JSON list of C-alpha atoms in Angstrom, two decimals:
[
{"chain": "A", "resi": 1, "resn": "UNK", "atom": "CA", "xyz": [143.45, 51.15, 21.43]},
{"chain": "A", "resi": 2, "resn": "UNK", "atom": "CA", "xyz": [143.75, 54.11, 23.78]},
{"chain": "A", "resi": 3, "resn": "UNK", "atom": "CA", "xyz": [140.50, 55.07, 25.46]},
{"chain": "A", "resi": 4, "resn": "UNK", "atom": "CA", "xyz": [139.69, 58.78, 25.74]},
{"chain": "A", "resi": 5, "resn": "UNK", "atom": "CA", "xyz": [139.97, 60.20, 29.23]},
{"chain": "A", "resi": 6, "resn": "UNK", "atom": "CA", "xyz": [136.79, 61.66, 30.69]},
{"chain": "A", "resi": 7, "resn": "UNK", "atom": "CA", "xyz": [137.43, 64.54, 33.07]},
{"chain": "A", "resi": 8, "resn": "UNK", "atom": "CA", "xyz": [135.25, 65.56, 35.97]},
{"chain": "A", "resi": 9, "resn": "UNK", "atom": "CA", "xyz": [134.62, 69.22, 36.77]},
{"chain": "A", "resi": 10, "resn": "UNK", "atom": "CA", "xyz": [137.48, 69.45, 39.29]},
{"chain": "A", "resi": 11, "resn": "UNK", "atom": "CA", "xyz": [139.92, 67.71, 36.96]},
{"chain": "A", "resi": 12, "resn": "UNK", "atom": "CA", "xyz": [138.89, 70.03, 34.12]},
{"chain": "A", "resi": 13, "resn": "UNK", "atom": "CA", "xyz": [139.57, 73.06, 36.31]},
{"chain": "A", "resi": 14, "resn": "UNK", "atom": "CA", "xyz": [143.00, 71.72, 37.29]},
{"chain": "A", "resi": 15, "resn": "UNK", "atom": "CA", "xyz": [143.79, 70.86, 33.67]},
{"chain": "A", "resi": 16, "resn": "UNK", "atom": "CA", "xyz": [142.76, 74.36, 32.61]},
{"chain": "A", "resi": 17, "resn": "UNK", "atom": "CA", "xyz": [145.51, 75.82, 34.78]},
{"chain": "A", "resi": 18, "resn": "UNK", "atom": "CA", "xyz": [148.11, 73.64, 33.11]},
{"chain": "A", "resi": 19, "resn": "UNK", "atom": "CA", "xyz": [146.85, 74.12, 29.55]},
{"chain": "A", "resi": 20, "resn": "UNK", "atom": "CA", "xyz": [146.84, 77.90, 29.51]},
{"chain": "A", "resi": 21, "resn": "UNK", "atom": "CA", "xyz": [148.81, 80.46, 31.36]},
{"chain": "A", "resi": 22, "resn": "UNK", "atom": "CA", "xyz": [147.27, 83.85, 30.76]},
{"chain": "A", "resi": 23, "resn": "UNK", "atom": "CA", "xyz": [147.88, 86.71, 33.15]},
{"chain": "A", "resi": 24, "resn": "UNK", "atom": "CA", "xyz": [145.71, 89.67, 34.12]},
{"chain": "A", "resi": 25, "resn": "UNK", "atom": "CA", "xyz": [147.53, 92.59, 35.70]},
{"chain": "A", "resi": 26, "resn": "UNK", "atom": "CA", "xyz": [145.26, 94.81, 37.78]},
{"chain": "A", "resi": 27, "resn": "UNK", "atom": "CA", "xyz": [146.72, 98.28, 37.38]},
{"chain": "A", "resi": 28, "resn": "UNK", "atom": "CA", "xyz": [148.31, 99.67, 34.21]},
{"chain": "A", "resi": 29, "resn": "UNK", "atom": "CA", "xyz": [150.31, 102.49, 35.81]},
{"chain": "A", "resi": 30, "resn": "UNK", "atom": "CA", "xyz": [154.00, 102.36, 36.67]},
{"chain": "A", "resi": 31, "resn": "UNK", "atom": "CA", "xyz": [153.72, 99.26, 38.89]},
{"chain": "A", "resi": 32, "resn": "UNK", "atom": "CA", "xyz": [151.70, 97.57, 36.15]},
{"chain": "A", "resi": 33, "resn": "UNK", "atom": "CA", "xyz": [154.38, 98.32, 33.56]},
{"chain": "A", "resi": 34, "resn": "UNK", "atom": "CA", "xyz": [157.04, 96.83, 35.85]},
{"chain": "A", "resi": 35, "resn": "UNK", "atom": "CA", "xyz": [154.89, 93.74, 36.45]},
{"chain": "A", "resi": 36, "resn": "UNK", "atom": "CA", "xyz": [154.33, 93.40, 32.69]},
{"chain": "A", "resi": 37, "resn": "UNK", "atom": "CA", "xyz": [158.05, 93.53, 31.89]},
{"chain": "A", "resi": 38, "resn": "UNK", "atom": "CA", "xyz": [158.89, 90.97, 34.59]},
{"chain": "A", "resi": 39, "resn": "UNK", "atom": "CA", "xyz": [156.09, 88.66, 33.43]},
{"chain": "A", "resi": 40, "resn": "UNK", "atom": "CA", "xyz": [157.29, 88.91, 29.80]},
{"chain": "A", "resi": 41, "resn": "UNK", "atom": "CA", "xyz": [160.88, 88.19, 30.84]},
{"chain": "A", "resi": 42, "resn": "UNK", "atom": "CA", "xyz": [159.73, 85.10, 32.75]},
{"chain": "A", "resi": 43, "resn": "UNK", "atom": "CA", "xyz": [158.42, 83.62, 29.46]},
{"chain": "A", "resi": 44, "resn": "UNK", "atom": "CA", "xyz": [155.69, 81.82, 31.38]},
{"chain": "A", "resi": 45, "resn": "UNK", "atom": "CA", "xyz": [152.57, 83.59, 30.11]},
{"chain": "A", "resi": 46, "resn": "UNK", "atom": "CA", "xyz": [151.18, 83.25, 26.61]},
{"chain": "A", "resi": 47, "resn": "UNK", "atom": "CA", "xyz": [149.01, 86.35, 27.03]},
{"chain": "A", "resi": 48, "resn": "UNK", "atom": "CA", "xyz": [149.25, 89.31, 29.42]},
{"chain": "A", "resi": 49, "resn": "UNK", "atom": "CA", "xyz": [146.51, 91.94, 29.68]},
{"chain": "A", "resi": 50, "resn": "UNK", "atom": "CA", "xyz": [145.63, 94.84, 31.97]},
{"chain": "A", "resi": 51, "resn": "UNK", "atom": "CA", "xyz": [142.55, 95.85, 33.93]},
{"chain": "A", "resi": 52, "resn": "UNK", "atom": "CA", "xyz": [142.55, 99.51, 34.93]},
{"chain": "A", "resi": 53, "resn": "UNK", "atom": "CA", "xyz": [139.93, 102.20, 35.47]},
{"chain": "A", "resi": 54, "resn": "UNK", "atom": "CA", "xyz": [141.84, 104.90, 33.58]},
{"chain": "A", "resi": 55, "resn": "UNK", "atom": "CA", "xyz": [144.11, 103.29, 30.97]},
{"chain": "A", "resi": 56, "resn": "UNK", "atom": "CA", "xyz": [143.40, 102.99, 27.26]},
{"chain": "A", "resi": 57, "resn": "UNK", "atom": "CA", "xyz": [145.52, 99.79, 27.06]},
{"chain": "A", "resi": 58, "resn": "UNK", "atom": "CA", "xyz": [143.28, 97.99, 29.58]},
{"chain": "A", "resi": 59, "resn": "UNK", "atom": "CA", "xyz": [140.74, 95.43, 28.40]},
{"chain": "A", "resi": 60, "resn": "UNK", "atom": "CA", "xyz": [138.41, 96.37, 31.27]},
{"chain": "A", "resi": 61, "resn": "UNK", "atom": "CA", "xyz": [138.04, 98.08, 34.64]},
{"chain": "A", "resi": 62, "resn": "UNK", "atom": "CA", "xyz": [139.75, 96.91, 37.86]},
{"chain": "A", "resi": 63, "resn": "UNK", "atom": "CA", "xyz": [136.60, 95.30, 39.20]},
{"chain": "A", "resi": 64, "resn": "UNK", "atom": "CA", "xyz": [135.86, 93.45, 35.94]},
{"chain": "A", "resi": 65, "resn": "UNK", "atom": "CA", "xyz": [138.11, 90.52, 36.88]},
{"chain": "A", "resi": 66, "resn": "UNK", "atom": "CA", "xyz": [135.11, 88.20, 37.41]},
{"chain": "A", "resi": 67, "resn": "UNK", "atom": "CA", "xyz": [134.31, 88.54, 33.69]},
{"chain": "A", "resi": 68, "resn": "UNK", "atom": "CA", "xyz": [137.68, 87.10, 32.68]},
{"chain": "A", "resi": 69, "resn": "UNK", "atom": "CA", "xyz": [138.02, 84.03, 34.94]},
{"chain": "A", "resi": 70, "resn": "UNK", "atom": "CA", "xyz": [137.30, 81.64, 32.05]},
{"chain": "A", "resi": 71, "resn": "UNK", "atom": "CA", "xyz": [139.77, 83.37, 29.75]},
{"chain": "A", "resi": 72, "resn": "UNK", "atom": "CA", "xyz": [142.64, 84.09, 32.18]},
{"chain": "A", "resi": 73, "resn": "UNK", "atom": "CA", "xyz": [143.85, 81.76, 34.91]},
{"chain": "A", "resi": 74, "resn": "UNK", "atom": "CA", "xyz": [146.38, 84.00, 36.69]},
{"chain": "A", "resi": 75, "resn": "UNK", "atom": "CA", "xyz": [146.18, 87.54, 38.05]},
{"chain": "A", "resi": 76, "resn": "UNK", "atom": "CA", "xyz": [148.37, 89.95, 40.00]},
{"chain": "A", "resi": 77, "resn": "UNK", "atom": "CA", "xyz": [147.69, 93.35, 41.52]},
{"chain": "A", "resi": 78, "resn": "UNK", "atom": "CA", "xyz": [150.08, 96.14, 40.55]},
{"chain": "A", "resi": 79, "resn": "UNK", "atom": "CA", "xyz": [148.85, 99.21, 42.40]},
{"chain": "A", "resi": 80, "resn": "UNK", "atom": "CA", "xyz": [150.56, 101.35, 45.00]},
{"chain": "A", "resi": 81, "resn": "UNK", "atom": "CA", "xyz": [147.79, 101.47, 47.60]},
{"chain": "A", "resi": 82, "resn": "UNK", "atom": "CA", "xyz": [148.82, 98.54, 49.78]},
{"chain": "A", "resi": 83, "resn": "UNK", "atom": "CA", "xyz": [145.45, 98.05, 51.51]},
{"chain": "A", "resi": 84, "resn": "UNK", "atom": "CA", "xyz": [143.66, 97.92, 48.16]},
{"chain": "A", "resi": 85, "resn": "UNK", "atom": "CA", "xyz": [146.42, 95.70, 46.73]},
{"chain": "A", "resi": 86, "resn": "UNK", "atom": "CA", "xyz": [146.00, 93.08, 49.46]},
{"chain": "A", "resi": 87, "resn": "UNK", "atom": "CA", "xyz": [142.20, 93.28, 49.32]},
{"chain": "A", "resi": 88, "resn": "UNK", "atom": "CA", "xyz": [142.21, 92.72, 45.55]},
{"chain": "A", "resi": 89, "resn": "UNK", "atom": "CA", "xyz": [144.63, 89.80, 45.88]},
{"chain": "A", "resi": 90, "resn": "UNK", "atom": "CA", "xyz": [142.19, 88.15, 48.28]},
{"chain": "A", "resi": 91, "resn": "UNK", "atom": "CA", "xyz": [139.25, 88.84, 45.94]},
{"chain": "A", "resi": 92, "resn": "UNK", "atom": "CA", "xyz": [141.13, 87.41, 42.96]},
{"chain": "A", "resi": 93, "resn": "UNK", "atom": "CA", "xyz": [142.01, 84.28, 44.88]},
{"chain": "A", "resi": 94, "resn": "UNK", "atom": "CA", "xyz": [138.39, 83.85, 46.03]},
{"chain": "A", "resi": 95, "resn": "UNK", "atom": "CA", "xyz": [137.27, 84.24, 42.40]},
{"chain": "A", "resi": 96, "resn": "UNK", "atom": "CA", "xyz": [139.50, 81.30, 41.44]},
{"chain": "A", "resi": 97, "resn": "UNK", "atom": "CA", "xyz": [142.58, 82.95, 39.98]},
{"chain": "A", "resi": 98, "resn": "UNK", "atom": "CA", "xyz": [146.09, 81.66, 40.55]},
{"chain": "A", "resi": 99, "resn": "UNK", "atom": "CA", "xyz": [148.10, 84.46, 42.17]},
{"chain": "A", "resi": 100, "resn": "UNK", "atom": "CA", "xyz": [151.67, 84.01, 40.91]},
{"chain": "A", "resi": 101, "resn": "UNK", "atom": "CA", "xyz": [154.88, 85.50, 42.20]},
{"chain": "A", "resi": 102, "resn": "UNK", "atom": "CA", "xyz": [156.64, 87.54, 39.52]},
{"chain": "A", "resi": 103, "resn": "UNK", "atom": "CA", "xyz": [160.41, 87.11, 39.76]},
{"chain": "A", "resi": 104, "resn": "UNK", "atom": "CA", "xyz": [162.74, 88.73, 37.26]},
{"chain": "A", "resi": 105, "resn": "UNK", "atom": "CA", "xyz": [165.11, 86.21, 35.71]},
{"chain": "A", "resi": 106, "resn": "UNK", "atom": "CA", "xyz": [167.84, 88.71, 36.58]},
{"chain": "A", "resi": 107, "resn": "UNK", "atom": "CA", "xyz": [167.12, 88.52, 40.34]},
{"chain": "A", "resi": 108, "resn": "UNK", "atom": "CA", "xyz": [168.72, 86.07, 42.75]},
{"chain": "A", "resi": 109, "resn": "UNK", "atom": "CA", "xyz": [166.29, 84.20, 44.99]},
{"chain": "A", "resi": 110, "resn": "UNK", "atom": "CA", "xyz": [167.79, 81.56, 47.28]},
{"chain": "A", "resi": 111, "resn": "UNK", "atom": "CA", "xyz": [166.23, 78.11, 47.01]},
{"chain": "A", "resi": 112, "resn": "UNK", "atom": "CA", "xyz": [165.34, 78.25, 50.72]},
{"chain": "A", "resi": 113, "resn": "UNK", "atom": "CA", "xyz": [163.63, 81.66, 50.48]},
{"chain": "A", "resi": 114, "resn": "UNK", "atom": "CA", "xyz": [159.83, 81.85, 50.62]},
{"chain": "A", "resi": 115, "resn": "UNK", "atom": "CA", "xyz": [157.97, 84.49, 48.62]},
{"chain": "A", "resi": 116, "resn": "UNK", "atom": "CA", "xyz": [154.28, 85.18, 49.19]},
{"chain": "A", "resi": 117, "resn": "UNK", "atom": "CA", "xyz": [151.70, 85.16, 46.42]},
{"chain": "A", "resi": 118, "resn": "UNK", "atom": "CA", "xyz": [151.29, 88.31, 44.38]},
{"chain": "A", "resi": 119, "resn": "UNK", "atom": "CA", "xyz": [154.76, 89.64, 45.19]},
{"chain": "A", "resi": 120, "resn": "UNK", "atom": "CA", "xyz": [157.14, 91.12, 42.60]},
{"chain": "A", "resi": 121, "resn": "UNK", "atom": "CA", "xyz": [160.90, 90.66, 42.71]},
{"chain": "A", "resi": 122, "resn": "UNK", "atom": "CA", "xyz": [162.54, 93.09, 40.31]},
{"chain": "A", "resi": 123, "resn": "UNK", "atom": "CA", "xyz": [165.88, 92.75, 38.46]},
{"chain": "A", "resi": 124, "resn": "UNK", "atom": "CA", "xyz": [169.20, 92.80, 40.35]},
{"chain": "A", "resi": 125, "resn": "UNK", "atom": "CA", "xyz": [167.46, 91.98, 43.62]},
{"chain": "A", "resi": 126, "resn": "UNK", "atom": "CA", "xyz": [168.78, 89.49, 46.18]},
{"chain": "A", "resi": 127, "resn": "UNK", "atom": "CA", "xyz": [166.39, 87.50, 48.35]},
{"chain": "A", "resi": 128, "resn": "UNK", "atom": "CA", "xyz": [168.81, 85.50, 50.46]},
{"chain": "A", "resi": 129, "resn": "UNK", "atom": "CA", "xyz": [168.87, 82.22, 52.37]},
{"chain": "A", "resi": 130, "resn": "UNK", "atom": "CA", "xyz": [165.79, 81.38, 54.46]},
{"chain": "A", "resi": 131, "resn": "UNK", "atom": "CA", "xyz": [164.32, 84.86, 54.09]},
{"chain": "A", "resi": 132, "resn": "UNK", "atom": "CA", "xyz": [160.55, 85.24, 53.89]},
{"chain": "A", "resi": 133, "resn": "UNK", "atom": "CA", "xyz": [158.70, 87.78, 51.75]},
{"chain": "A", "resi": 134, "resn": "UNK", "atom": "CA", "xyz": [155.02, 88.29, 52.60]},
{"chain": "A", "resi": 135, "resn": "UNK", "atom": "CA", "xyz": [151.96, 88.50, 50.36]},
{"chain": "A", "resi": 136, "resn": "UNK", "atom": "CA", "xyz": [151.70, 91.34, 47.83]},
{"chain": "A", "resi": 137, "resn": "UNK", "atom": "CA", "xyz": [155.19, 92.77, 48.37]},
{"chain": "A", "resi": 138, "resn": "UNK", "atom": "CA", "xyz": [157.28, 94.73, 45.91]},
{"chain": "A", "resi": 139, "resn": "UNK", "atom": "CA", "xyz": [161.02, 94.15, 46.14]},
{"chain": "A", "resi": 140, "resn": "UNK", "atom": "CA", "xyz": [162.45, 96.82, 43.84]},
{"chain": "A", "resi": 141, "resn": "UNK", "atom": "CA", "xyz": [165.56, 96.78, 41.67]},
{"chain": "A", "resi": 142, "resn": "UNK", "atom": "CA", "xyz": [168.83, 96.38, 43.53]},
{"chain": "A", "resi": 143, "resn": "UNK", "atom": "CA", "xyz": [167.24, 95.69, 46.92]},
{"chain": "A", "resi": 144, "resn": "UNK", "atom": "CA", "xyz": [168.73, 93.07, 49.24]},
{"chain": "A", "resi": 145, "resn": "UNK", "atom": "CA", "xyz": [166.74, 91.00, 51.72]},
{"chain": "A", "resi": 146, "resn": "UNK", "atom": "CA", "xyz": [169.47, 89.29, 53.70]},
{"chain": "A", "resi": 147, "resn": "UNK", "atom": "CA", "xyz": [169.38, 85.81, 55.21]},
{"chain": "A", "resi": 148, "resn": "UNK", "atom": "CA", "xyz": [166.65, 84.91, 57.69]},
{"chain": "A", "resi": 149, "resn": "UNK", "atom": "CA", "xyz": [164.92, 88.28, 57.29]},
{"chain": "A", "resi": 150, "resn": "UNK", "atom": "CA", "xyz": [161.14, 88.50, 57.25]},
{"chain": "A", "resi": 151, "resn": "UNK", "atom": "CA", "xyz": [159.35, 91.12, 55.15]},
{"chain": "A", "resi": 152, "resn": "UNK", "atom": "CA", "xyz": [155.71, 91.53, 56.19]},
{"chain": "A", "resi": 153, "resn": "UNK", "atom": "CA", "xyz": [152.70, 91.50, 53.86]},
{"chain": "A", "resi": 154, "resn": "UNK", "atom": "CA", "xyz": [152.27, 94.48, 51.56]},
{"chain": "A", "resi": 155, "resn": "UNK", "atom": "CA", "xyz": [155.75, 95.93, 52.02]},
{"chain": "A", "resi": 156, "resn": "UNK", "atom": "CA", "xyz": [157.61, 97.86, 49.35]},
{"chain": "A", "resi": 157, "resn": "UNK", "atom": "CA", "xyz": [161.36, 97.50, 49.69]},
{"chain": "A", "resi": 158, "resn": "UNK", "atom": "CA", "xyz": [162.50, 100.28, 47.38]},
{"chain": "A", "resi": 159, "resn": "UNK", "atom": "CA", "xyz": [165.49, 100.43, 45.02]},
{"chain": "A", "resi": 160, "resn": "UNK", "atom": "CA", "xyz": [168.85, 99.79, 46.65]},
{"chain": "A", "resi": 161, "resn": "UNK", "atom": "CA", "xyz": [167.38, 99.19, 50.12]},
{"chain": "A", "resi": 162, "resn": "UNK", "atom": "CA", "xyz": [168.85, 96.55, 52.40]},
{"chain": "A", "resi": 163, "resn": "UNK", "atom": "CA", "xyz": [166.93, 94.52, 54.95]},
{"chain": "A", "resi": 164, "resn": "UNK", "atom": "CA", "xyz": [169.58, 93.11, 57.28]},
{"chain": "A", "resi": 165, "resn": "UNK", "atom": "CA", "xyz": [169.98, 89.55, 58.46]},
{"chain": "A", "resi": 166, "resn": "UNK", "atom": "CA", "xyz": [167.27, 88.35, 60.88]},
{"chain": "A", "resi": 167, "resn": "UNK", "atom": "CA", "xyz": [165.34, 91.64, 60.65]},
{"chain": "A", "resi": 168, "resn": "UNK", "atom": "CA", "xyz": [161.56, 91.32, 60.89]},
{"chain": "A", "resi": 169, "resn": "UNK", "atom": "CA", "xyz": [159.78, 94.17, 59.09]},
{"chain": "A", "resi": 170, "resn": "UNK", "atom": "CA", "xyz": [156.12, 94.79, 59.96]},
{"chain": "A", "resi": 171, "resn": "UNK", "atom": "CA", "xyz": [153.33, 94.82, 57.39]},
{"chain": "A", "resi": 172, "resn": "UNK", "atom": "CA", "xyz": [152.82, 97.74, 55.03]},
{"chain": "A", "resi": 173, "resn": "UNK", "atom": "CA", "xyz": [156.20, 99.46, 55.36]},
{"chain": "A", "resi": 174, "resn": "UNK", "atom": "CA", "xyz": [157.85, 101.25, 52.47]},
{"chain": "A", "resi": 175, "resn": "UNK", "atom": "CA", "xyz": [161.57, 101.86, 52.59]},
{"chain": "A", "resi": 176, "resn": "UNK", "atom": "CA", "xyz": [163.22, 104.88, 51.04]},
{"chain": "A", "resi": 177, "resn": "UNK", "atom": "CA", "xyz": [165.71, 104.53, 48.20]},
{"chain": "A", "resi": 178, "resn": "UNK", "atom": "CA", "xyz": [168.92, 103.04, 49.60]},
{"chain": "A", "resi": 179, "resn": "UNK", "atom": "CA", "xyz": [167.59, 102.71, 53.16]},
{"chain": "A", "resi": 180, "resn": "UNK", "atom": "CA", "xyz": [169.34, 100.17, 55.38]},
{"chain": "A", "resi": 181, "resn": "UNK", "atom": "CA", "xyz": [167.34, 98.44, 58.10]},
{"chain": "A", "resi": 182, "resn": "UNK", "atom": "CA", "xyz": [169.56, 96.46, 60.46]},
{"chain": "A", "resi": 183, "resn": "UNK", "atom": "CA", "xyz": [167.53, 96.07, 63.66]},
{"chain": "A", "resi": 184, "resn": "UNK", "atom": "CA", "xyz": [163.92, 95.49, 64.64]}
]
């Protein structure tokens, strides 16, 4: 006879993260729509919902995330204001949410690359060998982060931009469409 397993509080919390994978996206504007489409394409989340102060599709306001911790286990921040984005990522993590990385299945990410929590990697993007992407970054469609490059926290590498090999970008930068950065 198999005995039932009794779980302690910590084990229950860990099990909860494996049993359900429901995602809250903070921000339902353009970045939120991109995050939603990437998350859907990943086929990892059984439910995806928005929190936003101004959207009719949202289930609550941005700061309502504490109300949903028992119902959702993962959350990302999809807003343009980088300071607020990083602050909300920290608050979500402190509240107990898992902060996933959203990577389009149509992007290439090298096995040796490291991508910080809460970052988005859009379709047709290349994140090359031993490159590092910081926390809360947006790597837009068609961008290339070449080998051994470091992209600081909160950066937005816009469509078609190239971060050259061994380049170290500071925090909070936003590239222009098609911009090429080859030196520090």
